[in-house]
N, CA, C and O atoms as a MOPAC input file, in Angstrom:
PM7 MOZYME 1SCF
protein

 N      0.82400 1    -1.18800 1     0.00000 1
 C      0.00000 1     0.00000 1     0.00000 1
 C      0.87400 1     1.26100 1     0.00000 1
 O      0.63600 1     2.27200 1    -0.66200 1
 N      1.72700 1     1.11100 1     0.67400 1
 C      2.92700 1     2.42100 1     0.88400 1
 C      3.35300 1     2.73100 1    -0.29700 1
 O      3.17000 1     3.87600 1    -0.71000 1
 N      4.00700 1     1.77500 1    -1.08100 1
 C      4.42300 1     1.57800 1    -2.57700 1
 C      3.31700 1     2.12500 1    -3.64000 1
 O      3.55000 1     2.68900 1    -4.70900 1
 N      2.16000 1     1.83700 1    -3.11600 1
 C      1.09700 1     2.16900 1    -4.57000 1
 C      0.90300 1     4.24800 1    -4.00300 1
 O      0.89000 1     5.15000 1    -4.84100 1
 N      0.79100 1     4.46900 1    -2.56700 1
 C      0.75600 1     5.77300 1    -2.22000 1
 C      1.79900 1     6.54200 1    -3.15500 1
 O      1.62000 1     7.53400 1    -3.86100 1
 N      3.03300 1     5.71100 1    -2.92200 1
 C      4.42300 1     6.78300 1    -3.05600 1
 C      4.39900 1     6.59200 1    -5.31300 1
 O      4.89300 1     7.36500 1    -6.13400 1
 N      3.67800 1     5.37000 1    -5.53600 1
 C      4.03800 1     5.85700 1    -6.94100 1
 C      2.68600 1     7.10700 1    -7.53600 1
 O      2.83700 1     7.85500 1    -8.50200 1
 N      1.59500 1     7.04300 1    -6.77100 1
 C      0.59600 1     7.68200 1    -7.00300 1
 C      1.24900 1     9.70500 1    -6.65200 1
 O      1.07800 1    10.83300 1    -7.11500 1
 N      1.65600 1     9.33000 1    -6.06600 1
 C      2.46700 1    10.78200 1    -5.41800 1
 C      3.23600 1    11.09200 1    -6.71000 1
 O      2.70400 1    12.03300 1    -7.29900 1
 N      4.21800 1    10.65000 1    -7.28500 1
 C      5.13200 1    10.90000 1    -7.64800 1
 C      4.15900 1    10.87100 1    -9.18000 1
 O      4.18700 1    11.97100 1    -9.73000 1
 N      3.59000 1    10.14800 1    -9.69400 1
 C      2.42300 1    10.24700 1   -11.35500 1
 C      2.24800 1    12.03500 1   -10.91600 1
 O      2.90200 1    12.88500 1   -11.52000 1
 N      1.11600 1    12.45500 1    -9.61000 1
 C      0.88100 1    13.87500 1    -9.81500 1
 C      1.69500 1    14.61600 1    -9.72300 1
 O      1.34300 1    15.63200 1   -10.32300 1
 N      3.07600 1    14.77700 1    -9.10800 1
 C      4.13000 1    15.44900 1    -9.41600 1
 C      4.49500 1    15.61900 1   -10.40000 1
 O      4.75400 1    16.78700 1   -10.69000 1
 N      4.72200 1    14.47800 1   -11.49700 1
 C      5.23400 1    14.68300 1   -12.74900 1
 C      4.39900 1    15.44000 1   -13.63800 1
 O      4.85700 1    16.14100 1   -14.54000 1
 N      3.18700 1    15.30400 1   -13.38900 1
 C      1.62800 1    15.22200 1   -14.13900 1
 C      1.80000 1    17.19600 1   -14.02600 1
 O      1.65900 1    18.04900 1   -14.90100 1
 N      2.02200 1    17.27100 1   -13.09600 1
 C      1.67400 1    18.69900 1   -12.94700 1
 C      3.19800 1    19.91100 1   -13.04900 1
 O      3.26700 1    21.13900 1   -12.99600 1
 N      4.21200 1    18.85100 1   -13.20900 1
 C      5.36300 1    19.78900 1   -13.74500 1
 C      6.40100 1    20.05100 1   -12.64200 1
 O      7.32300 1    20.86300 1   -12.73200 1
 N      6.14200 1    19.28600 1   -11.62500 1
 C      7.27300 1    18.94300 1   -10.53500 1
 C      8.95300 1    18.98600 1   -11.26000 1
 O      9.43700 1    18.21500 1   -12.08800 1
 N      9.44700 1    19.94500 1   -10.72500 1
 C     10.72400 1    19.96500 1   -10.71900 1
 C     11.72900 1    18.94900 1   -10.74100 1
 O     12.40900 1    18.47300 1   -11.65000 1
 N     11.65000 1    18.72400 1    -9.45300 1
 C     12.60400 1    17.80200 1    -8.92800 1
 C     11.79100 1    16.51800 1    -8.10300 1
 O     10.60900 1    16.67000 1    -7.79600 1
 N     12.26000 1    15.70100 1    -7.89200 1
 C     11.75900 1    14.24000 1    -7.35600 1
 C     12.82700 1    13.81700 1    -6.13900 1
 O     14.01500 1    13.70300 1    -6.44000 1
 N     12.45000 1    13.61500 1    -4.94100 1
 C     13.08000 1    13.22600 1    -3.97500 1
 C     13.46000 1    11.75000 1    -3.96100 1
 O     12.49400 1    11.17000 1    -3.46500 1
 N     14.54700 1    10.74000 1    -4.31500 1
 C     14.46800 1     9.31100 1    -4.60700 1
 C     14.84300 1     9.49700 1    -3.03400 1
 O     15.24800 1    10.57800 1    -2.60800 1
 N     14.68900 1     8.46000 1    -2.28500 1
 C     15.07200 1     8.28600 1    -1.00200 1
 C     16.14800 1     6.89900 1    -1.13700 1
 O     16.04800 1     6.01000 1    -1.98300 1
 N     17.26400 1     7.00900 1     0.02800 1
 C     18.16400 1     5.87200 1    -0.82900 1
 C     19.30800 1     5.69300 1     1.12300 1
 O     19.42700 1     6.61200 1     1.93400 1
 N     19.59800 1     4.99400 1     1.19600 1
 C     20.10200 1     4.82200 1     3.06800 1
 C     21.10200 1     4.72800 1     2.77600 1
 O     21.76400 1     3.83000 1     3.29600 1
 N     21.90800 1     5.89400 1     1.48200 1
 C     23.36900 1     6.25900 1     1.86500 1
 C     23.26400 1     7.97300 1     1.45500 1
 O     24.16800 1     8.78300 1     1.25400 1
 N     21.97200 1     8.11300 1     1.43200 1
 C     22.10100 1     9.72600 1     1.13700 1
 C     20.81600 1     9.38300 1     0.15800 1
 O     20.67600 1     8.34100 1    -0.48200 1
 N     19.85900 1    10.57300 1     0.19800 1
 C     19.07500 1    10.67000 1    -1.11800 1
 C     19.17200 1    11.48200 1    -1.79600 1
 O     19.47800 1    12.63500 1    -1.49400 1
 N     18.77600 1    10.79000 1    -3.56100 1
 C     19.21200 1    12.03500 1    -4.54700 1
 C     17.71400 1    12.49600 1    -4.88500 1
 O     16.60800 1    11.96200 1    -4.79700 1
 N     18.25600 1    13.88400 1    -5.36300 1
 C     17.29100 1    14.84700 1    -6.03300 1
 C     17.50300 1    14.58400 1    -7.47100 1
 O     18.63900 1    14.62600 1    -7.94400 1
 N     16.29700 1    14.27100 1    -8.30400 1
 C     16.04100 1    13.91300 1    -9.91300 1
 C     15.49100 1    15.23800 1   -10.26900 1
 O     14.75200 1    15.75600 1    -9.43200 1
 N     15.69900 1    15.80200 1   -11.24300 1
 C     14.81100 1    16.94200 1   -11.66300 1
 C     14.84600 1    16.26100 1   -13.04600 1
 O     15.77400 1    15.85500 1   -13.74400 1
 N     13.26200 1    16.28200 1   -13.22100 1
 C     12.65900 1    15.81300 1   -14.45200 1
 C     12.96000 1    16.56200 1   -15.09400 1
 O     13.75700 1    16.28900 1   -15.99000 1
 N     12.38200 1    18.06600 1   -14.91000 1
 C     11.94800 1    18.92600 1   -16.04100 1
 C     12.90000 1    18.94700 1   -17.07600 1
 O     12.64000 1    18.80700 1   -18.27200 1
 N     14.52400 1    19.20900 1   -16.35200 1
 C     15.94700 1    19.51000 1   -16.85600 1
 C     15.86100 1    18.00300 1   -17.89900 1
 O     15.91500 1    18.00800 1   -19.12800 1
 N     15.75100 1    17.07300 1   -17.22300 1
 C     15.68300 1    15.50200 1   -18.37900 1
 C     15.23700 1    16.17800 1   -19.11600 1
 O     16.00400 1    16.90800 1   -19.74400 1
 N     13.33700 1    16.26200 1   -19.45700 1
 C     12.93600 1    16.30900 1   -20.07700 1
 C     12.91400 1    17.34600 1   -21.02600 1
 O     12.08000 1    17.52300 1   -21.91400 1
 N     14.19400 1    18.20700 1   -20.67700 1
 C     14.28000 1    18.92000 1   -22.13900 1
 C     15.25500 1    18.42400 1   -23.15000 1
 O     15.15500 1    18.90100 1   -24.28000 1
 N     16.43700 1    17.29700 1   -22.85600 1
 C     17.16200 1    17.32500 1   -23.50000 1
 C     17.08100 1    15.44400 1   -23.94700 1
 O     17.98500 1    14.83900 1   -24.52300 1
 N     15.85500 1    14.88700 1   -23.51900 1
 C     15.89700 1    13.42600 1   -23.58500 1
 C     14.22900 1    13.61200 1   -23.64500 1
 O     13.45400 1    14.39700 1   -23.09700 1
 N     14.07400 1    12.56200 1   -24.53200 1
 C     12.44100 1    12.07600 1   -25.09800 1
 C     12.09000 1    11.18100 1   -23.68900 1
 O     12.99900 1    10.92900 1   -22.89800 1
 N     10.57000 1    10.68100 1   -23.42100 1
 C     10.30400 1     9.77600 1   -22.55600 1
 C     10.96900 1     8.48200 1   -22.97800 1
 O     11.61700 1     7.91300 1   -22.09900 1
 N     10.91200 1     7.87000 1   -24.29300 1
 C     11.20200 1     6.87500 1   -24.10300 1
 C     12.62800 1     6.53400 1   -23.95900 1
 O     12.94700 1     5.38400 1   -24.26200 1
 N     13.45300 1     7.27200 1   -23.58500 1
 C     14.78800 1     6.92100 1   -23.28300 1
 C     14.89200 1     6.73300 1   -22.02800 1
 O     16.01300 1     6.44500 1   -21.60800 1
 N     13.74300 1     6.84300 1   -21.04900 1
 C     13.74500 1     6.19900 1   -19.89800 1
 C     12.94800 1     5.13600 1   -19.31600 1
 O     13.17800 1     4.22800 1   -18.51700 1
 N     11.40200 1     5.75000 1   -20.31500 1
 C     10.64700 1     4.80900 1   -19.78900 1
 C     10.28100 1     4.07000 1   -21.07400 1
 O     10.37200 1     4.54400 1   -22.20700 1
 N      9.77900 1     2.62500 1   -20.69300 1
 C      9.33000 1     1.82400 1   -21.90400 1
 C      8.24700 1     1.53300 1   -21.80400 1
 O      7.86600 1     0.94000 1   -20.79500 1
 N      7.60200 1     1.77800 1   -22.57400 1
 C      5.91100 1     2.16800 1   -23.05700 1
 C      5.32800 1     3.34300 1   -22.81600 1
 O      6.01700 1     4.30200 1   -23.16500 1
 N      4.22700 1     3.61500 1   -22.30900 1
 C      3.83500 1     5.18400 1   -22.06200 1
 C      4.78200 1     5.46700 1   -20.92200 1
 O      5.36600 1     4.60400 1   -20.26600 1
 N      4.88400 1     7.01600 1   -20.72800 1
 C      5.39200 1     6.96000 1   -19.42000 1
 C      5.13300 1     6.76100 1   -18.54900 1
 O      4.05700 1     6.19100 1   -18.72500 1
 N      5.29700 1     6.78600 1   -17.60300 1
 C      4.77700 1     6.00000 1   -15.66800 1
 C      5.94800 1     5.76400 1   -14.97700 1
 O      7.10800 1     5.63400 1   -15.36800 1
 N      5.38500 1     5.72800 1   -13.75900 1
 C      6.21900 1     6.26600 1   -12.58300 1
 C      7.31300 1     4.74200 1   -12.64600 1
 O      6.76000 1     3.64300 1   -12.68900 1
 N      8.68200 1     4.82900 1   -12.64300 1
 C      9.51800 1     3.54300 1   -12.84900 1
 C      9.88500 1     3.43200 1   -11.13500 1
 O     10.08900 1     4.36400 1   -10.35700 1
 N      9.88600 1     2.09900 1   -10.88900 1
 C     10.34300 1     1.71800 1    -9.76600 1
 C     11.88200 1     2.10300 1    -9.16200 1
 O     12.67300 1     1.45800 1    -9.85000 1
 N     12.40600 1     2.66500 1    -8.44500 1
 C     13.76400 1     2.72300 1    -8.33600 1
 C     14.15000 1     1.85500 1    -7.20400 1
 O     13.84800 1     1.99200 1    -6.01800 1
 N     14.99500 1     0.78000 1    -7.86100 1
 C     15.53800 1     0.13300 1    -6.62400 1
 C     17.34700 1     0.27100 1    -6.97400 1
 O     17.92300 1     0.35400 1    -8.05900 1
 N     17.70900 1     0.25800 1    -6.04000 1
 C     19.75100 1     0.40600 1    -6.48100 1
 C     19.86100 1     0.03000 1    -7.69500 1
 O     20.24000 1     0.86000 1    -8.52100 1
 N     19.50500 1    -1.54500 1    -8.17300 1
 C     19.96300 1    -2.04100 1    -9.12000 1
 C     19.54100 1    -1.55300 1   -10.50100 1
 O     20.13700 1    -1.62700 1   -11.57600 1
 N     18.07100 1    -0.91000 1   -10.11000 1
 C     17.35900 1    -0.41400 1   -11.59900 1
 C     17.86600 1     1.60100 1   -11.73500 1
 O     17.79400 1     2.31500 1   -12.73500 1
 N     18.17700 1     1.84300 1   -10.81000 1
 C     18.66600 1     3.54400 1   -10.55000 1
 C     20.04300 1     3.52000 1   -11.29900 1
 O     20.48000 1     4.31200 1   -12.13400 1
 N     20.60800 1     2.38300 1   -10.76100 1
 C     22.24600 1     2.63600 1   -11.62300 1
 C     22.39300 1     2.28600 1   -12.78500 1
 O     23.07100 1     2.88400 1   -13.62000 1
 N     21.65400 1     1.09000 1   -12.98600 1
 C     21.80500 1     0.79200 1   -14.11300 1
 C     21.24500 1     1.65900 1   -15.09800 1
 O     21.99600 1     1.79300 1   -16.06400 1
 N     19.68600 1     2.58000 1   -15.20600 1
 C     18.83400 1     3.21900 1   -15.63000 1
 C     20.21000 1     4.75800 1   -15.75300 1
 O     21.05900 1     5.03500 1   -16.60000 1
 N     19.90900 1     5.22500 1   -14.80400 1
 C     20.69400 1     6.42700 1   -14.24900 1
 C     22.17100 1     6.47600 1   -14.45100 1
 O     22.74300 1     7.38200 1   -15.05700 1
 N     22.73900 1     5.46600 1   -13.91500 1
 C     24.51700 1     6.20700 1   -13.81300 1
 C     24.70500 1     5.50400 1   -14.87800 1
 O     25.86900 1     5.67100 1   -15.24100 1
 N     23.61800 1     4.13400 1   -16.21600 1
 C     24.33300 1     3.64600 1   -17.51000 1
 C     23.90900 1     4.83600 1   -18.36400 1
 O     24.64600 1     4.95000 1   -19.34300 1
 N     23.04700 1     5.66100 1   -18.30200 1
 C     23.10900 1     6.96900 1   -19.28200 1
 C     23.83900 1     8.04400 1   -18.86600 1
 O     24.60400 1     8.52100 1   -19.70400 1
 N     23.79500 1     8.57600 1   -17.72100 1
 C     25.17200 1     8.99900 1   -17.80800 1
 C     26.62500 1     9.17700 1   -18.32600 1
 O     27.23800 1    10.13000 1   -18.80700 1
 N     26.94100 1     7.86100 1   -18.03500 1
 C     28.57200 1     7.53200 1   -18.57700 1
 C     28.19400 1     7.06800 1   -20.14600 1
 O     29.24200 1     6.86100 1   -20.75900 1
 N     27.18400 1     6.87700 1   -20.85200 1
 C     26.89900 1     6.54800 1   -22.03900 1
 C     26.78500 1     7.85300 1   -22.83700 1
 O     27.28600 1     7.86600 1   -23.96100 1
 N     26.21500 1     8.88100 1   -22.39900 1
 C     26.43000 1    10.32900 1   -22.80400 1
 C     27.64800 1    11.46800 1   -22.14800 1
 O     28.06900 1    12.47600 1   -22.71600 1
 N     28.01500 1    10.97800 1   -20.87200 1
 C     29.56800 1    11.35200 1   -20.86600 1
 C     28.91300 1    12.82300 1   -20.16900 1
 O     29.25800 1    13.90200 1   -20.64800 1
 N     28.08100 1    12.77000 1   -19.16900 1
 C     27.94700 1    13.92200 1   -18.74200 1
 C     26.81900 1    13.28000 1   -17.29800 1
 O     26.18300 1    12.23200 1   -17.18600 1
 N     27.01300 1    14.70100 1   -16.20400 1
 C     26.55400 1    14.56700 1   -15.16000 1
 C     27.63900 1    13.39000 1   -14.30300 1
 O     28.66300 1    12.78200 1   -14.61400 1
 N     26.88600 1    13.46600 1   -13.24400 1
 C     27.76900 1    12.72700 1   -12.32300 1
 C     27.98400 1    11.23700 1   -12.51100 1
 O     27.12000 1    10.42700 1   -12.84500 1
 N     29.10500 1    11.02100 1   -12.28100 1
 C     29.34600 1     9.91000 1   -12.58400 1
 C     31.12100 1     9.09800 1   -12.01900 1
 O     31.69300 1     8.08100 1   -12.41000 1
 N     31.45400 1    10.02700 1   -11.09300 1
 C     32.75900 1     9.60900 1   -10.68300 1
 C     32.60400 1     9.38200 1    -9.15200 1
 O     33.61300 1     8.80300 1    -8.74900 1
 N     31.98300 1     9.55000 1    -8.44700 1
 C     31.38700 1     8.94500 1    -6.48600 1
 C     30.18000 1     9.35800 1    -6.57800 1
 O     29.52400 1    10.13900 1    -7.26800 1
 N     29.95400 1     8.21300 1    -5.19200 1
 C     28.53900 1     8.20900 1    -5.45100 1
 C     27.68500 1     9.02300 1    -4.49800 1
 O     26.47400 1     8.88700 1    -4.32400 1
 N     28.67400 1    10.08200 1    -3.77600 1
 C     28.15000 1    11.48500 1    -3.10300 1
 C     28.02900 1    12.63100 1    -4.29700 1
 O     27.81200 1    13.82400 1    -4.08700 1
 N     28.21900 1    12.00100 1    -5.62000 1
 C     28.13900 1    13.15300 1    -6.36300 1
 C     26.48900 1    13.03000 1    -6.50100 1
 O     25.92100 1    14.11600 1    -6.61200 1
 N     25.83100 1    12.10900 1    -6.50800 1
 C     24.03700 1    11.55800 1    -6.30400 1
 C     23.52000 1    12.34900 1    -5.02400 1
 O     22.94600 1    13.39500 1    -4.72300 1
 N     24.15500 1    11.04700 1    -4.37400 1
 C     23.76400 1    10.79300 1    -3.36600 1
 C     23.87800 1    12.01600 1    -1.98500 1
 O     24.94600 1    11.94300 1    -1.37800 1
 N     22.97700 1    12.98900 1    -1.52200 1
 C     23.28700 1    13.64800 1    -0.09400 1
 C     22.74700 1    13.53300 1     0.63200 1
 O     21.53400 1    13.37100 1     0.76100 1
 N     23.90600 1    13.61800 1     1.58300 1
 C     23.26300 1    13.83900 1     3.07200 1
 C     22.06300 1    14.18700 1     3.65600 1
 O     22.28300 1    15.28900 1     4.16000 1
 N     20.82600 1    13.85000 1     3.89400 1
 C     19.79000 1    14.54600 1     4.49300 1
 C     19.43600 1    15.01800 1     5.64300 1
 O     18.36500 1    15.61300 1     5.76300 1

């Protein structure tokens, strides 16, 4: 139920032009700002099929996140406090 709250949260955030997205993460959480994506990357370079809220777990964030990164050679991508802060 927590899970269906927090993706329902995050659909009207996007829905309505939310900035930034709080990922929560227990070595620091990062701040996503869509908007900045979404000017320089189409939806489907992240999401596959319509868009919708993608699950982030470590394994799908890095791979998703820090493999486009280092695949376009920009944003952070050398520690993982360059993501990840302190809250």
């Amino acid at each position: 139920m927590r899970e269906l709250l927090g993706a329902v949260v995050i659909l009207l955030a996007v829905a309505f032009g939310a900035d930034a997205i709080n990922l929560k993460a227990y070595n620091g959480n990062v701040d996503f700002d869509h908007m900045a994506h979404r000017k320089n990357f189409g939806c489907a370079d992240c999401h596959e099929g319509p868009p919708r809220y993608i699950e982030m777990t470590k394994e799908s964030a890095h791979k998703l996140c820090l493999g486009c990164h280092k695949k376009v050679g920009a944003g952070p991508v050398v520690h993982c406090s360059d993501c990840h802060k302190a809250s």
